[in-house]
Amino acid sequence: MSEPTQAPHMSNRAIEDAAVAYLLEWEAARGRPSRDTHNTGAAADVANAHRTIEVKAYGGLARGQDLWLEPSQYTEGRDNPNFWLYVVENIRQGDPARFRLLEIDGETLRVMLVRAVERRCFTVPWPVATYDELIRDQYPA
């Protein structure tokens, strides 16, 4: 299989939003109408009567990447047999028909979580204006 092509410019937020929208349609097509719960403080991004689903979105391929879970997601994945992890790849190329979905069910996820490594980090907001200023200063036209 050849590696999927990628369009160059798409924000992380746009990639995540596209993955969640794709998942909502995917679940509905399988008779599991769902609601978008990302950015609400819920344990996962999508919820329905059958599953609690954390969505991991990748612009390209996720092969060989670690899966980052927040502490509440780790706990939910460990304790809730209906907690699933869905990895949606190849989003940056833009065509949902070419997205690839990998479903990690609760049982498989619990086996994977045995090898989880806890890390502590800080997320530092990096405003677009600051980025643009650095580019102008360091790479003048």
mmCIF file with all atom_site columns, C-alpha atoms in Angstrom:
data_model
loop_
_atom_site.group_PDB
_atom_site.id
_atom_site.type_symbol
_atom_site.label_atom_id
_atom_site.label_alt_id
_atom_site.label_comp_id
_atom_site.label_asym_id
_atom_site.label_entity_id
_atom_site.label_seq_id
_atom_site.pdbx_PDB_ins_code
_atom_site.Cartn_x
_atom_site.Cartn_y
_atom_site.Cartn_z
_atom_site.occupancy
_atom_site.B_iso_or_equiv
_atom_site.pdbx_formal_charge
_atom_site.auth_seq_id
_atom_site.auth_comp_id
_atom_site.auth_asym_id
_atom_site.auth_atom_id
_atom_site.pdbx_PDB_model_num
ATOM 1   C CA . MET A 1 1   ? 0.000   0.000  0.000  1.00 0.00 ? 1   MET A CA 1
ATOM 2   C CA . SER A 1 2   ? 1.385   3.402  -0.880 1.00 0.00 ? 2   SER A CA 1
ATOM 3   C CA . GLU A 1 3   ? 1.566   6.097  1.752  1.00 0.00 ? 3   GLU A CA 1
ATOM 4   C CA . PRO A 1 4   ? -1.409  8.481  1.591  1.00 0.00 ? 4   PRO A CA 1
ATOM 5   C CA . THR A 1 5   ? -0.763  11.929 0.163  1.00 0.00 ? 5   THR A CA 1
ATOM 6   C CA . GLN A 1 6   ? -1.125  14.958 2.389  1.00 0.00 ? 6   GLN A CA 1
ATOM 7   C CA . ALA A 1 7   ? -2.209  18.528 1.768  1.00 0.00 ? 7   ALA A CA 1
ATOM 8   C CA . PRO A 1 8   ? 0.274   20.898 3.406  1.00 0.00 ? 8   PRO A CA 1
ATOM 9   C CA . HIS A 1 9   ? -1.762  23.296 5.576  1.00 0.00 ? 9   HIS A CA 1
ATOM 10  C CA . MET A 1 10  ? -4.327  22.129 8.117  1.00 0.00 ? 10  MET A CA 1
ATOM 11  C CA . SER A 1 11  ? -4.339  23.058 11.804 1.00 0.00 ? 11  SER A CA 1
ATOM 12  C CA . ASN A 1 12  ? -4.367  20.435 14.549 1.00 0.00 ? 12  ASN A CA 1
ATOM 13  C CA . ARG A 1 13  ? -7.812  21.714 15.566 1.00 0.00 ? 13  ARG A CA 1
ATOM 14  C CA . ALA A 1 14  ? -9.122  21.287 12.014 1.00 0.00 ? 14  ALA A CA 1
ATOM 15  C CA . ILE A 1 15  ? -7.693  17.757 11.880 1.00 0.00 ? 15  ILE A CA 1
ATOM 16  C CA . GLU A 1 16  ? -9.386  16.851 15.173 1.00 0.00 ? 16  GLU A CA 1
ATOM 17  C CA . ASP A 1 17  ? -12.698 18.442 14.173 1.00 0.00 ? 17  ASP A CA 1
ATOM 18  C CA . ALA A 1 18  ? -12.662 16.563 10.844 1.00 0.00 ? 18  ALA A CA 1
ATOM 19  C CA . ALA A 1 19  ? -11.992 13.270 12.647 1.00 0.00 ? 19  ALA A CA 1
ATOM 20  C CA . VAL A 1 20  ? -14.849 13.794 15.122 1.00 0.00 ? 20  VAL A CA 1
ATOM 21  C CA . ALA A 1 21  ? -17.280 14.747 12.325 1.00 0.00 ? 21  ALA A CA 1
ATOM 22  C CA . TYR A 1 22  ? -16.200 11.650 10.383 1.00 0.00 ? 22  TYR A CA 1
ATOM 23  C CA . LEU A 1 23  ? -16.727 9.471  13.463 1.00 0.00 ? 23  LEU A CA 1
ATOM 24  C CA . LEU A 1 24  ? -20.205 10.827 14.114 1.00 0.00 ? 24  LEU A CA 1
ATOM 25  C CA . GLU A 1 25  ? -21.200 9.843  10.562 1.00 0.00 ? 25  GLU A CA 1
ATOM 26  C CA . TRP A 1 26  ? -19.411 6.474  10.863 1.00 0.00 ? 26  TRP A CA 1
ATOM 27  C CA . GLU A 1 27  ? -21.257 5.558  14.053 1.00 0.00 ? 27  GLU A CA 1
ATOM 28  C CA . ALA A 1 28  ? -24.637 6.761  12.727 1.00 0.00 ? 28  ALA A CA 1
ATOM 29  C CA . ALA A 1 29  ? -24.177 4.632  9.587  1.00 0.00 ? 29  ALA A CA 1
ATOM 30  C CA . ARG A 1 30  ? -23.763 1.609  11.876 1.00 0.00 ? 30  ARG A CA 1
ATOM 31  C CA . GLY A 1 31  ? -26.959 2.289  13.807 1.00 0.00 ? 31  GLY A CA 1
ATOM 32  C CA . ARG A 1 32  ? -25.238 4.003  16.732 1.00 0.00 ? 32  ARG A CA 1
ATOM 33  C CA . PRO A 1 33  ? -26.341 7.643  16.696 1.00 0.00 ? 33  PRO A CA 1
ATOM 34  C CA . SER A 1 34  ? -23.776 9.575  18.735 1.00 0.00 ? 34  SER A CA 1
ATOM 35  C CA . ARG A 1 35  ? -23.144 12.972 20.185 1.00 0.00 ? 35  ARG A CA 1
ATOM 36  C CA . ASP A 1 36  ? -20.043 15.130 20.022 1.00 0.00 ? 36  ASP A CA 1
ATOM 37  C CA . THR A 1 37  ? -18.629 15.475 23.537 1.00 0.00 ? 37  THR A CA 1
ATOM 38  C CA . HIS A 1 38  ? -15.128 16.754 22.734 1.00 0.00 ? 38  HIS A CA 1
ATOM 39  C CA . ASN A 1 39  ? -14.175 19.997 24.437 1.00 0.00 ? 39  ASN A CA 1
ATOM 40  C CA . THR A 1 40  ? -16.905 19.492 27.058 1.00 0.00 ? 40  THR A CA 1
ATOM 41  C CA . GLY A 1 41  ? -14.819 17.965 29.852 1.00 0.00 ? 41  GLY A CA 1
ATOM 42  C CA . ALA A 1 42  ? -16.218 14.488 29.126 1.00 0.00 ? 42  ALA A CA 1
ATOM 43  C CA . ALA A 1 43  ? -13.929 11.450 29.303 1.00 0.00 ? 43  ALA A CA 1
ATOM 44  C CA . ALA A 1 44  ? -13.947 11.114 25.509 1.00 0.00 ? 44  ALA A CA 1
ATOM 45  C CA . ASP A 1 45  ? -14.838 12.868 22.258 1.00 0.00 ? 45  ASP A CA 1
ATOM 46  C CA . VAL A 1 46  ? -17.902 10.891 21.148 1.00 0.00 ? 46  VAL A CA 1
ATOM 47  C CA . ALA A 1 47  ? -20.581 9.086  23.146 1.00 0.00 ? 47  ALA A CA 1
ATOM 48  C CA . ASN A 1 48  ? -23.515 6.853  22.331 1.00 0.00 ? 48  ASN A CA 1
ATOM 49  C CA . ALA A 1 49  ? -25.575 4.180  24.069 1.00 0.00 ? 49  ALA A CA 1
ATOM 50  C CA . HIS A 1 50  ? -22.990 1.495  23.215 1.00 0.00 ? 50  HIS A CA 1
ATOM 51  C CA . ARG A 1 51  ? -19.596 3.160  23.448 1.00 0.00 ? 51  ARG A CA 1
ATOM 52  C CA . THR A 1 52  ? -17.581 5.988  24.896 1.00 0.00 ? 52  THR A CA 1
ATOM 53  C CA . ILE A 1 53  ? -15.075 6.852  22.165 1.00 0.00 ? 53  ILE A CA 1
ATOM 54  C CA . GLU A 1 54  ? -11.835 8.781  22.401 1.00 0.00 ? 54  GLU A CA 1
ATOM 55  C CA . VAL A 1 55  ? -10.755 9.970  18.958 1.00 0.00 ? 55  VAL A CA 1
ATOM 56  C CA . LYS A 1 56  ? -7.085  10.250 18.071 1.00 0.00 ? 56  LYS A CA 1
ATOM 57  C CA . ALA A 1 57  ? -6.714  12.208 14.849 1.00 0.00 ? 57  ALA A CA 1
ATOM 58  C CA . TYR A 1 58  ? -3.649  12.119 12.610 1.00 0.00 ? 58  TYR A CA 1
ATOM 59  C CA . GLY A 1 59  ? -2.990  14.248 9.570  1.00 0.00 ? 59  GLY A CA 1
ATOM 60  C CA . GLY A 1 60  ? -0.915  11.409 8.130  1.00 0.00 ? 60  GLY A CA 1
ATOM 61  C CA . LEU A 1 61  ? -0.216  7.906  9.402  1.00 0.00 ? 61  LEU A CA 1
ATOM 62  C CA . ALA A 1 62  ? -0.236  6.935  13.079 1.00 0.00 ? 62  ALA A CA 1
ATOM 63  C CA . ARG A 1 63  ? 1.973   3.880  12.569 1.00 0.00 ? 63  ARG A CA 1
ATOM 64  C CA . GLY A 1 64  ? 4.735   3.857  15.179 1.00 0.00 ? 64  GLY A CA 1
ATOM 65  C CA . GLN A 1 65  ? 3.277   6.786  17.121 1.00 0.00 ? 65  GLN A CA 1
ATOM 66  C CA . ASP A 1 66  ? 2.476   6.718  20.821 1.00 0.00 ? 66  ASP A CA 1
ATOM 67  C CA . LEU A 1 67  ? -1.135  7.278  21.799 1.00 0.00 ? 67  LEU A CA 1
ATOM 68  C CA . TRP A 1 68  ? -1.391  10.132 24.291 1.00 0.00 ? 68  TRP A CA 1
ATOM 69  C CA . LEU A 1 69  ? -4.182  9.843  26.844 1.00 0.00 ? 69  LEU A CA 1
ATOM 70  C CA . GLU A 1 70  ? -5.146  12.306 29.512 1.00 0.00 ? 70  GLU A CA 1
ATOM 71  C CA . PRO A 1 71  ? -5.265  10.826 33.036 1.00 0.00 ? 71  PRO A CA 1
ATOM 72  C CA . SER A 1 72  ? -9.087  10.687 32.969 1.00 0.00 ? 72  SER A CA 1
ATOM 73  C CA . GLN A 1 73  ? -8.981  8.873  29.606 1.00 0.00 ? 73  GLN A CA 1
ATOM 74  C CA . TYR A 1 74  ? -6.435  6.387  30.918 1.00 0.00 ? 74  TYR A CA 1
ATOM 75  C CA . THR A 1 75  ? -8.626  5.652  33.943 1.00 0.00 ? 75  THR A CA 1
ATOM 76  C CA . GLU A 1 76  ? -11.766 5.389  31.798 1.00 0.00 ? 76  GLU A CA 1
ATOM 77  C CA . GLY A 1 77  ? -9.989  3.053  29.369 1.00 0.00 ? 77  GLY A CA 1
ATOM 78  C CA . ARG A 1 78  ? -8.787  0.885  32.227 1.00 0.00 ? 78  ARG A CA 1
ATOM 79  C CA . ASP A 1 79  ? -12.121 0.727  34.073 1.00 0.00 ? 79  ASP A CA 1
ATOM 80  C CA . ASN A 1 80  ? -14.841 1.015  31.425 1.00 0.00 ? 80  ASN A CA 1
ATOM 81  C CA . PRO A 1 81  ? -15.249 -1.996 29.093 1.00 0.00 ? 81  PRO A CA 1
ATOM 82  C CA . ASN A 1 82  ? -17.268 0.230  26.717 1.00 0.00 ? 82  ASN A CA 1
ATOM 83  C CA . PHE A 1 83  ? -14.452 2.765  26.309 1.00 0.00 ? 83  PHE A CA 1
ATOM 84  C CA . TRP A 1 84  ? -13.018 2.550  22.786 1.00 0.00 ? 84  TRP A CA 1
ATOM 85  C CA . LEU A 1 85  ? -10.152 4.370  21.138 1.00 0.00 ? 85  LEU A CA 1
ATOM 86  C CA . TYR A 1 86  ? -10.649 5.257  17.474 1.00 0.00 ? 86  TYR A CA 1
ATOM 87  C CA . VAL A 1 87  ? -7.614  6.346  15.472 1.00 0.00 ? 87  VAL A CA 1
ATOM 88  C CA . VAL A 1 88  ? -8.481  8.312  12.335 1.00 0.00 ? 88  VAL A CA 1
ATOM 89  C CA . GLU A 1 89  ? -5.565  8.714  9.935  1.00 0.00 ? 89  GLU A CA 1
ATOM 90  C CA . ASN A 1 90  ? -4.817  10.477 6.678  1.00 0.00 ? 90  ASN A CA 1
ATOM 91  C CA . ILE A 1 91  ? -6.998  13.477 7.436  1.00 0.00 ? 91  ILE A CA 1
ATOM 92  C CA . ARG A 1 92  ? -4.716  16.156 6.046  1.00 0.00 ? 92  ARG A CA 1
ATOM 93  C CA . GLN A 1 93  ? -5.259  14.965 2.468  1.00 0.00 ? 93  GLN A CA 1
ATOM 94  C CA . GLY A 1 94  ? -8.830  16.260 2.859  1.00 0.00 ? 94  GLY A CA 1
ATOM 95  C CA . ASP A 1 95  ? -11.050 13.557 1.355  1.00 0.00 ? 95  ASP A CA 1
ATOM 96  C CA . PRO A 1 96  ? -13.074 11.697 4.039  1.00 0.00 ? 96  PRO A CA 1
ATOM 97  C CA . ALA A 1 97  ? -13.463 8.769  1.630  1.00 0.00 ? 97  ALA A CA 1
ATOM 98  C CA . ARG A 1 98  ? -9.702  8.284  2.020  1.00 0.00 ? 98  ARG A CA 1
ATOM 99  C CA . PHE A 1 99  ? -9.558  8.601  5.816  1.00 0.00 ? 99  PHE A CA 1
ATOM 100 C CA . ARG A 1 100 ? -8.558  5.389  7.550  1.00 0.00 ? 100 ARG A CA 1
ATOM 101 C CA . LEU A 1 101 ? -10.180 4.326  10.814 1.00 0.00 ? 101 LEU A CA 1
ATOM 102 C CA . LEU A 1 102 ? -8.640  1.884  13.265 1.00 0.00 ? 102 LEU A CA 1
ATOM 103 C CA . GLU A 1 103 ? -10.943 0.816  16.113 1.00 0.00 ? 103 GLU A CA 1
ATOM 104 C CA . ILE A 1 104 ? -9.329  -0.266 19.378 1.00 0.00 ? 104 ILE A CA 1
ATOM 105 C CA . ASP A 1 105 ? -11.940 -2.009 21.494 1.00 0.00 ? 105 ASP A CA 1
ATOM 106 C CA . GLY A 1 106 ? -12.042 -1.946 25.276 1.00 0.00 ? 106 GLY A CA 1
ATOM 107 C CA . GLU A 1 107 ? -10.384 -5.350 25.704 1.00 0.00 ? 107 GLU A CA 1
ATOM 108 C CA . THR A 1 108 ? -7.503  -4.579 23.323 1.00 0.00 ? 108 THR A CA 1
ATOM 109 C CA . LEU A 1 109 ? -7.077  -1.148 24.887 1.00 0.00 ? 109 LEU A CA 1
ATOM 110 C CA . ARG A 1 110 ? -6.824  -2.591 28.413 1.00 0.00 ? 110 ARG A CA 1
ATOM 111 C CA . VAL A 1 111 ? -4.052  -4.916 27.224 1.00 0.00 ? 111 VAL A CA 1
ATOM 112 C CA . MET A 1 112 ? -2.242  -1.941 25.653 1.00 0.00 ? 112 MET A CA 1
ATOM 113 C CA . LEU A 1 113 ? -2.668  0.166  28.808 1.00 0.00 ? 113 LEU A CA 1
ATOM 114 C CA . VAL A 1 114 ? -0.576  -2.303 30.822 1.00 0.00 ? 114 VAL A CA 1
ATOM 115 C CA . ARG A 1 115 ? 2.462   -0.851 29.025 1.00 0.00 ? 115 ARG A CA 1
ATOM 116 C CA . ALA A 1 116 ? 1.416   2.791  29.436 1.00 0.00 ? 116 ALA A CA 1
ATOM 117 C CA . VAL A 1 117 ? 4.047   5.205  30.715 1.00 0.00 ? 117 VAL A CA 1
ATOM 118 C CA . GLU A 1 118 ? 2.960   8.139  32.846 1.00 0.00 ? 118 GLU A CA 1
ATOM 119 C CA . ARG A 1 119 ? 4.552   11.461 31.891 1.00 0.00 ? 119 ARG A CA 1
ATOM 120 C CA . ARG A 1 120 ? 4.145   14.950 33.184 1.00 0.00 ? 120 ARG A CA 1
ATOM 121 C CA . CYS A 1 121 ? 4.360   17.899 30.842 1.00 0.00 ? 121 CYS A CA 1
ATOM 122 C CA . PHE A 1 122 ? 3.193   21.455 30.371 1.00 0.00 ? 122 PHE A CA 1
ATOM 123 C CA . THR A 1 123 ? 1.376   22.741 27.339 1.00 0.00 ? 123 THR A CA 1
ATOM 124 C CA . VAL A 1 124 ? 2.580   26.224 26.511 1.00 0.00 ? 124 VAL A CA 1
ATOM 125 C CA . PRO A 1 125 ? 0.199   28.276 24.372 1.00 0.00 ? 125 PRO A CA 1
ATOM 126 C CA . TRP A 1 126 ? 1.982   29.601 21.311 1.00 0.00 ? 126 TRP A CA 1
ATOM 127 C CA . PRO A 1 127 ? -0.081  32.387 19.751 1.00 0.00 ? 127 PRO A CA 1
ATOM 128 C CA . VAL A 1 128 ? -0.140  32.588 15.974 1.00 0.00 ? 128 VAL A CA 1
ATOM 129 C CA . ALA A 1 129 ? 0.965   36.229 16.204 1.00 0.00 ? 129 ALA A CA 1
ATOM 130 C CA . THR A 1 130 ? 4.125   35.208 18.083 1.00 0.00 ? 130 THR A CA 1
ATOM 131 C CA . TYR A 1 131 ? 4.844   32.475 15.544 1.00 0.00 ? 131 TYR A CA 1
ATOM 132 C CA . ASP A 1 132 ? 4.373   34.908 12.653 1.00 0.00 ? 132 ASP A CA 1
ATOM 133 C CA . GLU A 1 133 ? 6.642   37.484 14.317 1.00 0.00 ? 133 GLU A CA 1
ATOM 134 C CA . LEU A 1 134 ? 9.403   34.887 14.757 1.00 0.00 ? 134 LEU A CA 1
ATOM 135 C CA . ILE A 1 135 ? 9.114   33.860 11.114 1.00 0.00 ? 135 ILE A CA 1
ATOM 136 C CA . ARG A 1 136 ? 9.345   37.513 9.974  1.00 0.00 ? 136 ARG A CA 1
ATOM 137 C CA . ASP A 1 137 ? 12.352  38.136 12.250 1.00 0.00 ? 137 ASP A CA 1
ATOM 138 C CA . GLN A 1 138 ? 14.239  34.936 11.502 1.00 0.00 ? 138 GLN A CA 1
ATOM 139 C CA . TYR A 1 139 ? 13.340  34.429 7.835  1.00 0.00 ? 139 TYR A CA 1
ATOM 140 C CA . PRO A 1 140 ? 13.002  37.874 6.281  1.00 0.00 ? 140 PRO A CA 1
ATOM 141 C CA . ALA A 1 141 ? 11.705  37.914 2.732  1.00 0.00 ? 141 ALA A CA 1
#
